[in-house]
Coordinates of N, CA and C in Angstrom, one line a residue:
Chain A
G164 N 212.4 209.9 132.6 CA 211.9 208.6 132.7 C 212.1 208.0 134.1
N165 N 211.6 206.8 134.3 CA 211.8 206.2 135.6 C 213.2 205.8 135.9
S166 N 213.6 205.8 137.1 CA 215.0 205.5 137.4 C 215.2 205.0 138.8
V167 N 216.3 204.4 139.1 CA 216.6 203.9 140.4 C 218.0 204.3 140.8
T168 N 218.2 204.9 142.0 CA 219.5 205.3 142.5 C 219.8 204.5 143.8
Q169 N 220.9 203.9 143.8 CA 221.3 203.2 145.0 C 222.7 203.6 145.4
M170 N 223.0 203.4 146.7 CA 224.3 203.9 147.2 C 225.4 203.1 146.6
E171 N 226.5 203.9 146.4 CA 227.7 203.3 145.8 C 228.4 202.4 146.8
G172 N 229.0 201.3 146.3 CA 229.7 200.5 147.2 C 231.2 200.6 147.0
P173 N 232.0 199.7 147.5 CA 231.5 198.6 148.2 C 231.1 198.9 149.7
V174 N 230.2 198.2 150.2 CA 229.8 198.2 151.6 C 230.5 197.1 152.3
T175 N 231.4 197.4 153.2 CA 232.2 196.4 153.8 C 231.9 196.3 155.3
L176 N 231.5 195.2 155.8 CA 231.0 195.0 157.2 C 231.6 193.8 157.8
S177 N 231.7 193.8 159.1 CA 232.1 192.7 159.9 C 230.8 191.8 160.1
E178 N 231.1 190.5 160.3 CA 230.0 189.6 160.6 C 229.2 190.1 161.8
E179 N 227.9 190.0 161.7 CA 226.9 190.4 162.8 C 226.7 191.9 162.8
A180 N 227.2 192.6 161.9 CA 226.9 194.1 161.9 C 225.6 194.3 161.2
F181 N 225.1 195.5 161.4 CA 223.8 195.9 160.9 C 224.0 196.5 159.5
L182 N 223.1 196.1 158.5 CA 223.3 196.5 157.2 C 222.2 197.5 156.7
T183 N 222.5 198.5 156.1 CA 221.6 199.3 155.3 C 222.2 199.6 154.0
I184 N 221.4 199.4 152.9 CA 221.8 199.8 151.6 C 220.6 200.7 151.1
N185 N 220.9 201.9 150.8 CA 219.9 202.9 150.4 C 219.5 202.7 148.9
C186 N 218.2 202.9 148.7 CA 217.7 202.9 147.3 C 216.6 203.9 147.3
T187 N 216.6 204.8 146.3 CA 215.6 205.7 146.0 C 215.2 205.6 144.6
Y188 N 214.0 206.0 144.3 CA 213.5 205.8 142.9 C 212.7 207.0 142.4
T189 N 212.7 207.2 141.1 CA 211.8 208.2 140.5 C 210.9 207.4 139.5
A190 N 209.6 207.7 139.7 CA 208.7 206.9 138.9 C 207.3 207.7 138.8
T191 N 206.7 207.5 137.7 CA 205.3 208.0 137.6 C 204.4 206.8 138.0
G192 N 203.4 207.1 138.7 CA 202.5 206.0 139.2 C 203.1 205.3 140.4
Y193 N 202.7 204.0 140.6 CA 203.1 203.3 141.7 C 203.7 201.9 141.3
P194 N 205.0 201.9 141.0 CA 205.6 200.7 140.5 C 205.8 199.7 141.6
S195 N 206.0 198.4 141.3 CA 206.5 197.4 142.2 C 208.0 197.6 142.4
L196 N 208.5 197.3 143.6 CA 209.9 197.5 143.9 C 210.5 196.1 144.3
F197 N 211.8 195.9 143.9 CA 212.4 194.6 144.1 C 213.8 194.8 144.6
W198 N 214.3 193.9 145.3 CA 215.8 193.7 145.5 C 216.2 192.3 145.0
Y199 N 217.2 192.4 144.1 CA 217.8 191.2 143.6 C 219.2 191.1 144.1
V200 N 219.7 189.9 144.3 CA 221.1 189.7 144.7 C 221.8 188.8 143.7
Q201 N 223.1 189.0 143.6 CA 224.0 188.2 142.7 C 225.2 187.7 143.5
Y202 N 225.2 186.5 143.9 CA 226.3 185.9 144.6 C 227.4 185.6 143.6
P203 N 228.7 185.6 144.1 CA 229.8 185.4 143.3 C 229.7 184.3 142.3
G204 N 229.8 184.6 141.0 CA 229.8 183.5 140.0 C 228.4 183.0 139.7
E205 N 227.4 183.6 140.2 CA 226.0 183.1 140.0 C 225.2 184.2 139.3
G206 N 223.9 183.8 138.9 CA 223.0 184.7 138.3 C 222.2 185.5 139.3
L207 N 221.3 186.3 138.9 CA 220.4 187.1 139.7 C 219.3 186.3 140.4
Q208 N 219.1 186.5 141.7 CA 218.1 185.9 142.4 C 217.2 187.0 143.1
L209 N 215.9 186.8 143.0 CA 215.0 187.7 143.7 C 215.2 187.5 145.2
L210 N 215.5 188.6 145.9 CA 215.6 188.6 147.4 C 214.3 188.9 148.0
L211 N 213.6 190.0 147.6 CA 212.4 190.4 148.2 C 211.7 191.4 147.3
K212 N 210.4 191.6 147.5 CA 209.7 192.6 146.7 C 208.6 193.2 147.5
A213 N 208.1 194.3 147.0 CA 206.9 195.0 147.6 C 206.1 195.6 146.5
T214 N 204.8 195.5 146.5 CA 204.0 195.9 145.3 C 203.2 197.1 145.6
K215 N 203.1 197.6 146.8 CA 202.4 198.8 147.0 C 202.9 199.5 148.3
A216 N 202.6 200.8 148.4 CA 203.1 201.7 149.4 C 202.9 201.0 150.8
D217 N 203.9 201.1 151.7 CA 203.9 200.7 153.0 C 204.0 199.2 153.2
D218 N 204.1 198.5 152.0 CA 204.4 197.0 152.1 C 205.8 196.8 152.5
K219 N 206.0 195.8 153.3 CA 207.3 195.4 153.7 C 207.6 194.0 153.0
G220 N 208.7 194.0 152.3 CA 209.2 192.7 151.7 C 210.2 192.1 152.7
S221 N 210.3 190.8 152.8 CA 211.3 190.2 153.7 C 211.6 188.8 153.3
N222 N 212.9 188.5 153.5 CA 213.4 187.2 153.1 C 214.8 187.0 153.7
K223 N 215.1 185.8 154.3 CA 216.4 185.5 154.8 C 217.0 186.5 155.7
G224 N 216.1 187.2 156.5 CA 216.5 188.2 157.5 C 216.6 189.6 156.9
F225 N 216.5 189.7 155.6 CA 216.5 191.0 155.0 C 215.1 191.6 154.9
E226 N 215.1 192.9 155.0 CA 213.8 193.6 154.9 C 213.9 194.9 154.1
A227 N 212.8 195.3 153.5 CA 212.8 196.6 152.8 C 211.3 197.0 152.8
T228 N 211.1 198.3 153.1 CA 209.7 198.9 153.2 C 209.5 199.9 152.1
Y229 N 208.4 199.8 151.4 CA 208.1 200.6 150.2 C 207.6 202.0 150.8
R230 N 208.4 203.0 150.8 CA 208.0 204.3 151.3 C 207.7 205.3 150.2
K231 N 206.4 205.5 150.0 CA 206.0 206.4 148.9 C 206.4 207.8 149.2
E232 N 206.3 208.3 150.5 CA 206.6 209.7 150.8 C 208.0 210.1 150.6
T233 N 208.9 209.1 150.7 CA 210.3 209.4 150.5 C 210.9 208.7 149.3
T234 N 210.0 208.1 148.5 CA 210.4 207.3 147.3 C 211.6 206.5 147.5
S235 N 211.5 205.6 148.6 CA 212.7 204.8 149.0 C 212.3 203.4 149.2
F236 N 213.3 202.5 149.1 CA 213.1 201.1 149.4 C 214.4 200.6 149.9
H237 N 214.8 201.0 151.1 CA 216.1 200.7 151.6 C 216.2 199.3 152.1
L238 N 217.3 198.6 151.8 CA 217.5 197.2 152.2 C 218.2 197.2 153.6
E239 N 217.7 196.4 154.5 CA 218.2 196.3 155.9 C 218.3 194.8 156.3
K240 N 219.3 194.6 157.2 CA 219.4 193.3 157.8 C 220.1 193.5 159.2
G241 N 219.6 192.9 160.2 CA 220.1 193.2 161.6 C 221.4 192.6 161.9
S242 N 221.8 191.5 161.2 CA 223.0 190.8 161.6 C 223.5 190.1 160.3
V243 N 224.5 190.6 159.6 CA 224.9 190.0 158.4 C 225.9 188.9 158.6
Q244 N 225.9 188.0 157.7 CA 226.8 186.8 157.7 C 227.8 186.9 156.5
V245 N 228.9 186.2 156.6 CA 229.8 186.1 155.5 C 229.1 185.7 154.2
S246 N 228.2 184.7 154.3 CA 227.5 184.2 153.2 C 226.5 185.2 152.5
D247 N 226.3 186.4 153.1 CA 225.5 187.4 152.5 C 226.3 188.2 151.5
S248 N 227.6 188.0 151.4 CA 228.4 188.8 150.5 C 227.9 188.6 149.0
A249 N 227.6 189.7 148.4 CA 226.9 189.6 147.1 C 226.9 191.0 146.5
V250 N 226.4 191.1 145.2 CA 226.1 192.4 144.7 C 224.6 192.5 144.7
C251 N 224.1 193.6 145.3 CA 222.6 193.8 145.5 C 222.1 194.9 144.6
F252 N 221.0 194.5 143.9 CA 220.4 195.4 142.9 C 219.0 195.8 143.4
C253 N 218.7 197.1 143.4 CA 217.4 197.6 143.6 C 216.8 197.8 142.2
A254 N 215.5 197.5 142.1 CA 214.8 197.6 140.8 C 213.4 198.0 140.9
L255 N 212.8 198.6 139.9 CA 211.4 198.9 139.9 C 210.8 198.4 138.6
S256 N 209.5 198.1 138.6 CA 208.8 197.7 137.4 C 208.4 198.9 136.6
D257 N 208.6 198.9 135.3 CA 208.3 200.0 134.4 C 207.5 199.5 133.3
L258 N 206.4 200.2 132.9 CA 205.5 199.8 131.9 C 206.2 199.9 130.5
I259 N 206.0 198.8 129.7 CA 206.4 198.8 128.3 C 205.2 198.5 127.5
S260 N 205.4 198.4 126.2 CA 204.2 198.2 125.3 C 203.5 196.8 125.6
G261 N 202.3 196.8 125.2 CA 201.6 195.5 125.4 C 201.1 195.2 126.8
G262 N 201.2 196.2 127.7 CA 200.8 196.0 129.0 C 201.7 195.2 129.9
Y263 N 202.9 195.0 129.4 CA 203.9 194.3 130.2 C 204.9 195.3 130.9
N264 N 205.5 194.8 131.9 CA 206.5 195.6 132.6 C 207.9 195.1 132.4
K265 N 208.9 196.0 132.4 CA 210.3 195.5 132.4 C 210.8 196.0 133.8
L266 N 212.0 195.6 134.1 CA 212.7 196.0 135.4 C 213.7 197.1 135.0
I267 N 213.7 198.2 135.8 CA 214.7 199.2 135.7 C 215.6 199.0 137.0
F268 N 216.9 198.8 136.7 CA 217.8 198.5 137.8 C 218.6 199.7 138.2
G269 N 219.0 199.7 139.5 CA 220.1 200.6 140.0 C 221.4 200.0 139.6
A270 N 222.5 200.7 139.8 CA 223.8 200.3 139.4 C 224.4 199.1 140.2
G271 N 223.7 198.8 141.3 CA 224.2 197.7 142.1 C 225.2 198.2 143.2
T272 N 225.1 197.5 144.3 CA 226.0 197.8 145.5 C 226.6 196.5 145.9
R273 N 227.9 196.5 145.9 CA 228.7 195.3 146.3 C 228.7 195.3 147.9
L274 N 228.3 194.2 148.4 CA 228.3 193.9 149.9 C 229.4 192.9 150.2
A275 N 230.3 193.3 151.0 CA 231.4 192.3 151.4 C 231.4 192.2 152.9
V276 N 231.2 191.0 153.4 CA 231.1 190.7 154.9 C 232.3 189.9 155.3
H277 N 233.0 190.4 156.3 CA 234.2 189.7 156.7 C 234.0 189.1 158.1
P278 N 234.7 187.9 158.3 CA 234.6 187.2 159.6 C 235.1 188.1 160.8
Chain B
N459 N 213.6 171.0 137.9 CA 213.7 172.3 138.5 C 214.6 173.2 137.7
A460 N 214.5 173.2 136.3 CA 215.5 173.8 135.5 C 215.4 175.4 135.5
G461 N 214.1 175.9 135.4 CA 213.9 177.3 135.4 C 214.3 177.9 134.1
V462 N 215.2 178.9 134.1 CA 215.8 179.6 133.0 C 217.2 179.1 132.7
T463 N 217.4 178.5 131.6 CA 218.7 178.0 131.3 C 219.4 178.7 130.1
Q464 N 220.6 179.2 130.3 CA 221.4 179.9 129.3 C 222.6 179.1 128.9
T465 N 222.9 179.2 127.7 CA 224.2 178.6 127.2 C 224.8 179.5 126.1
P466 N 226.1 179.6 125.9 CA 227.1 179.1 126.9 C 227.2 180.0 128.1
K467 N 228.0 179.6 129.1 CA 228.2 180.4 130.2 C 229.4 181.4 130.0
F468 N 230.4 180.9 129.3 CA 231.5 181.8 128.9 C 231.8 181.7 127.4
Q469 N 232.1 182.8 126.8 CA 232.5 182.8 125.4 C 233.4 184.0 125.1
V470 N 234.4 183.7 124.3 CA 235.3 184.7 123.8 C 235.1 184.8 122.3
L471 N 234.9 185.9 121.8 CA 234.7 186.2 120.3 C 235.7 187.1 119.8
K472 N 236.0 187.0 118.5 CA 236.8 188.0 117.8 C 235.9 189.1 117.2
T473 N 236.3 190.3 117.1 CA 235.6 191.4 116.5 C 235.1 190.9 115.1
G474 N 233.8 191.1 114.9 CA 233.2 190.8 113.6 C 232.6 189.4 113.5
Q475 N 232.9 188.6 114.5 CA 232.2 187.2 114.5 C 230.8 187.4 114.9
S476 N 230.0 186.4 114.6 CA 228.6 186.3 115.0 C 228.5 185.1 115.9
M477 N 227.5 185.2 116.8 CA 227.2 184.1 117.7 C 225.7 184.2 118.2
T478 N 225.3 183.1 118.8 CA 223.9 183.1 119.4 C 224.0 182.6 120.8
L479 N 223.4 183.4 121.7 CA 223.3 183.0 123.1 C 221.9 182.3 123.2
Q480 N 221.9 181.1 123.7 CA 220.7 180.4 123.8 C 220.0 180.6 125.2
C481 N 218.7 180.6 125.2 CA 217.9 180.7 126.4 C 216.7 179.9 126.3
A482 N 216.4 179.1 127.3 CA 215.2 178.3 127.4 C 214.6 178.3 128.8
Q483 N 213.3 178.3 128.8 CA 212.6 178.2 130.1 C 211.6 177.1 130.1
D484 N 211.4 176.5 131.2 CA 210.4 175.4 131.3 C 209.2 175.7 132.2
M485 N 208.9 176.9 132.3 CA 207.9 177.4 133.2 C 206.6 177.8 132.5
N486 N 206.6 177.7 131.2 CA 205.5 178.1 130.3 C 205.2 179.6 130.5
H487 N 206.3 180.4 130.7 CA 206.2 181.8 130.8 C 206.0 182.5 129.4
E488 N 205.1 183.4 129.4 CA 204.8 184.1 128.1 C 205.8 185.2 127.8
Y489 N 206.4 185.8 128.9 CA 207.2 186.9 128.8 C 208.7 186.5 128.9
M490 N 209.5 186.8 127.9 CA 211.0 186.5 128.0 C 211.7 187.8 127.6
S491 N 212.9 187.9 128.1 CA 213.7 189.1 127.8 C 215.2 188.9 128.0
W492 N 216.0 189.8 127.4 CA 217.4 189.7 127.5 C 217.9 191.1 128.1
Y493 N 218.8 191.0 129.1 CA 219.4 192.1 129.6 C 220.9 192.0 129.5
R494 N 221.6 193.1 129.5 CA 223.1 193.1 129.6 C 223.5 193.8 130.9
Q495 N 224.5 193.4 131.5 CA 225.0 193.9 132.8 C 226.4 194.5 132.6
D496 N 226.5 195.8 132.9 CA 227.8 196.4 132.7 C 228.2 197.1 134.0
P497 N 229.5 197.1 134.4 CA 229.9 197.7 135.7 C 229.3 199.1 135.9
G498 N 228.7 199.4 137.0 CA 228.2 200.7 137.3 C 227.0 201.1 136.6
M499 N 226.4 200.2 135.9 CA 225.2 200.6 135.1 C 224.0 199.6 135.4
G500 N 224.2 198.7 136.3 CA 223.1 197.8 136.5 C 222.8 196.9 135.3
L501 N 221.5 196.5 135.1 CA 221.1 195.7 133.9 C 220.3 196.6 133.0
R502 N 220.5 196.5 131.7 CA 219.7 197.2 130.8 C 219.0 196.2 129.8
L503 N 217.8 196.6 129.4 CA 217.0 195.7 128.6 C 217.4 195.8 127.1
I504 N 217.6 194.6 126.5 CA 218.0 194.6 125.1 C 216.8 194.4 124.2
H505 N 216.2 193.2 124.4 CA 215.0 192.9 123.6 C 214.1 192.1 124.6
Y506 N 212.8 192.1 124.2 CA 211.9 191.3 125.0 C 210.8 190.7 124.0
S507 N 210.1 189.7 124.6 CA 209.0 189.1 123.8 C 207.9 188.8 124.8
V508 N 206.6 189.0 124.3 CA 205.5 188.7 125.1 C 204.7 187.5 124.6
G509 N 205.3 186.7 123.7 CA 204.8 185.5 123.3 C 205.4 185.0 122.0
A510 N 205.2 183.8 121.6 CA 205.7 183.3 120.4 C 205.4 184.2 119.2
G511 N 206.4 184.5 118.4 CA 206.1 185.3 117.2 C 206.1 186.8 117.5
I512 N 206.3 187.2 118.7 CA 206.2 188.7 119.1 C 207.4 189.1 119.8
T513 N 208.2 190.0 119.2 CA 209.4 190.6 119.9 C 209.4 192.1 119.8
D514 N 210.1 192.7 120.6 CA 210.2 194.2 120.6 C 211.5 194.6 121.2
Q515 N 211.9 195.9 120.9 CA 213.2 196.4 121.4 C 213.1 197.0 122.8
G516 N 214.2 196.8 123.5 CA 214.4 197.5 124.8 C 215.2 198.7 124.6
E517 N 216.0 199.0 125.7 CA 216.8 200.2 125.7 C 218.0 200.2 124.8
V518 N 218.6 199.1 124.7 CA 219.9 199.0 124.0 C 219.9 197.8 122.9
P519 N 219.1 197.9 121.9 CA 218.9 196.8 121.0 C 220.0 196.7 119.8
N520 N 220.7 197.8 119.6 CA 221.6 197.9 118.4 C 222.6 196.8 118.5
G521 N 222.8 196.1 117.4 CA 223.8 195.0 117.3 C 223.3 193.6 117.7
Y522 N 222.0 193.6 118.1 CA 221.4 192.3 118.6 C 220.2 192.0 117.8
N523 N 219.9 190.7 117.6 CA 218.7 190.3 117.0 C 218.1 189.1 117.8
V524 N 216.7 189.1 117.8 CA 216.1 188.0 118.5 C 214.9 187.5 117.7
S525 N 214.5 186.3 118.1 CA 213.3 185.7 117.5 C 212.6 184.8 118.6
R526 N 211.4 184.6 118.4 CA 210.7 183.7 119.4 C 209.7 182.8 118.6
S527 N 210.2 181.7 118.3 CA 209.4 180.7 117.5 C 208.6 179.8 118.4
T528 N 209.1 179.6 119.6 CA 208.3 178.8 120.6 C 208.2 179.5 121.9
T529 N 207.3 179.1 122.7 CA 207.2 179.7 124.1 C 208.5 179.5 124.9
E530 N 209.1 178.3 124.7 CA 210.2 178.0 125.6 C 211.6 178.7 125.3
D531 N 211.8 179.0 124.0 CA 213.1 179.5 123.6 C 213.2 180.9 123.1
F532 N 214.3 181.6 123.5 CA 214.4 183.0 123.1 C 215.9 183.3 122.9
P533 N 216.4 182.9 121.7 CA 217.8 183.1 121.5 C 218.2 184.6 121.1
L534 N 219.4 185.0 121.5 CA 219.9 186.3 121.3 C 221.1 186.2 120.3
R535 N 221.0 186.9 119.2 CA 222.1 186.8 118.2 C 222.9 188.1 118.1
L536 N 224.2 187.9 118.2 CA 225.1 189.0 117.9 C 225.5 189.0 116.5
L537 N 225.2 190.0 115.7 CA 225.3 189.9 114.3 C 226.8 190.1 113.8
S538 N 227.5 191.0 114.4 CA 228.9 191.3 114.1 C 229.5 191.8 115.4
A539 N 230.1 191.0 116.2 CA 230.5 191.3 117.6 C 231.5 192.5 117.6
A540 N 231.3 193.4 118.6 CA 232.2 194.5 118.8 C 232.7 194.5 120.2
P541 N 233.8 195.1 120.5 CA 234.3 195.1 121.9 C 233.3 195.7 122.9
S542 N 232.5 196.7 122.4 CA 231.5 197.3 123.2 C 230.4 196.3 123.7
Q543 N 230.4 195.2 123.1 CA 229.4 194.2 123.5 C 230.0 193.2 124.5
T544 N 231.2 193.4 125.0 CA 231.7 192.7 126.1 C 230.9 193.0 127.3
S545 N 230.3 191.9 127.9 CA 229.3 192.2 129.0 C 228.9 190.8 129.5
V546 N 228.0 190.9 130.5 CA 227.4 189.7 131.0 C 225.9 189.8 130.6
Y547 N 225.4 188.7 130.0 CA 224.1 188.7 129.4 C 223.2 187.8 130.3
F548 N 222.0 188.3 130.6 CA 221.0 187.6 131.4 C 219.7 187.5 130.6
C549 N 219.2 186.2 130.5 CA 217.9 186.0 130.0 C 217.0 185.9 131.2
A550 N 215.7 186.3 131.0 CA 214.8 186.4 132.1 C 213.4 186.0 131.5
S551 N 212.5 185.5 132.4 CA 211.2 185.1 132.0 C 210.2 185.3 133.1
S552 N 208.9 185.4 132.7 CA 207.9 185.7 133.7 C 206.6 185.4 133.1
F553 N 205.6 185.2 134.0 CA 204.2 185.3 133.6 C 203.9 186.8 133.3
R554 N 202.7 187.1 132.9 CA 202.4 188.5 132.6 C 202.8 189.4 133.7
T555 N 203.4 190.6 133.3 CA 204.0 191.5 134.3 C 203.3 192.8 134.3
G556 N 202.2 193.0 133.6 CA 201.6 194.3 133.5 C 200.4 194.5 134.4
G557 N 200.0 195.7 134.6 CA 198.8 196.0 135.4 C 198.9 195.5 136.8
S558 N 197.9 194.7 137.2 CA 197.8 194.2 138.5 C 198.9 193.1 138.7
S559 N 199.5 192.7 137.7 CA 200.5 191.6 137.8 C 201.9 192.2 137.8
A560 N 202.0 193.5 138.0 CA 203.3 194.2 138.0 C 204.3 193.6 139.0
G561 N 203.8 193.0 140.0 CA 204.7 192.5 141.0 C 205.1 191.0 140.8
N562 N 204.6 190.5 139.6 CA 205.0 189.1 139.3 C 206.6 189.0 139.3
T563 N 207.1 187.9 139.8 CA 208.5 187.8 139.8 C 209.1 187.5 138.4
I564 N 210.1 188.1 138.1 CA 210.9 187.9 136.9 C 212.1 187.0 137.2
Y565 N 212.2 185.8 136.6 CA 213.2 184.9 136.9 C 214.4 185.0 135.9
F566 N 215.6 185.0 136.5 CA 216.8 185.1 135.6 C 217.6 183.9 135.5
G567 N 218.2 183.7 134.3 CA 219.2 182.7 134.2 C 220.5 183.0 134.9
E568 N 221.5 182.1 134.8 CA 222.7 182.3 135.5 C 223.7 183.2 134.8
G569 N 223.4 183.7 133.6 CA 224.2 184.6 133.0 C 225.2 184.0 132.0
S570 N 225.5 184.8 131.0 CA 226.5 184.4 130.0 C 227.6 185.5 129.9
W571 N 228.8 185.1 130.2 CA 229.9 186.1 130.2 C 230.6 186.1 128.8
L572 N 230.4 187.2 128.1 CA 230.9 187.3 126.8 C 232.1 188.3 126.7
T573 N 233.2 188.0 126.1 CA 234.3 188.9 125.9 C 234.5 189.0 124.4
V574 N 234.6 190.2 123.9 CA 234.9 190.4 122.4 C 236.3 191.1 122.3
V575 N 237.2 190.4 121.6 CA 238.5 190.9 121.5 C 238.8 191.4 120.1

């Protein structure tokens, strides 16, 4: 079945460092891909998404490019801030009955940014 | 600007007790779902609904029951709580997510932290 694999954390960085969190997927067809974040004590928020190959999703300085050839959707940011500390989830859309999609999530990667 | 609202936020149950997690959305979304989040496992789908009166099982439905009597509400019932159901529960909603709408954003509530002792 379809699945998502993302790098284990925690990822610990100093403020202004470059961030990469790897995400690869296994899927039949061409799913949409998402990054969700969960800040401490809060629920999930959509960070960015891409719906077809070579699309780049971006938001709040974060970027991820849908790479069909490597089945990847790595999350990057050029200069992280303390306020970026969160658990980051990579996810893909997977078809369920009735023509709807559910999300399949990776295990999550904790990002900790220190001053 | 309520979005998806879940209650309660925190709950402690004893083994064997039953309870209902409430979920309401004010965006007129047809699709609603419940996920559970466990360490190292991401989120897994419990049940979902594509409209009032229509529900179906996800990956991990055992021990849970749902109903959808209105578009707005999608409660999750734990029939007889077990320690294995200790988890964080998220309700989510969206407009149609299939076919060309696969990229539609799914909106999540803030989560309900449940501990079963």
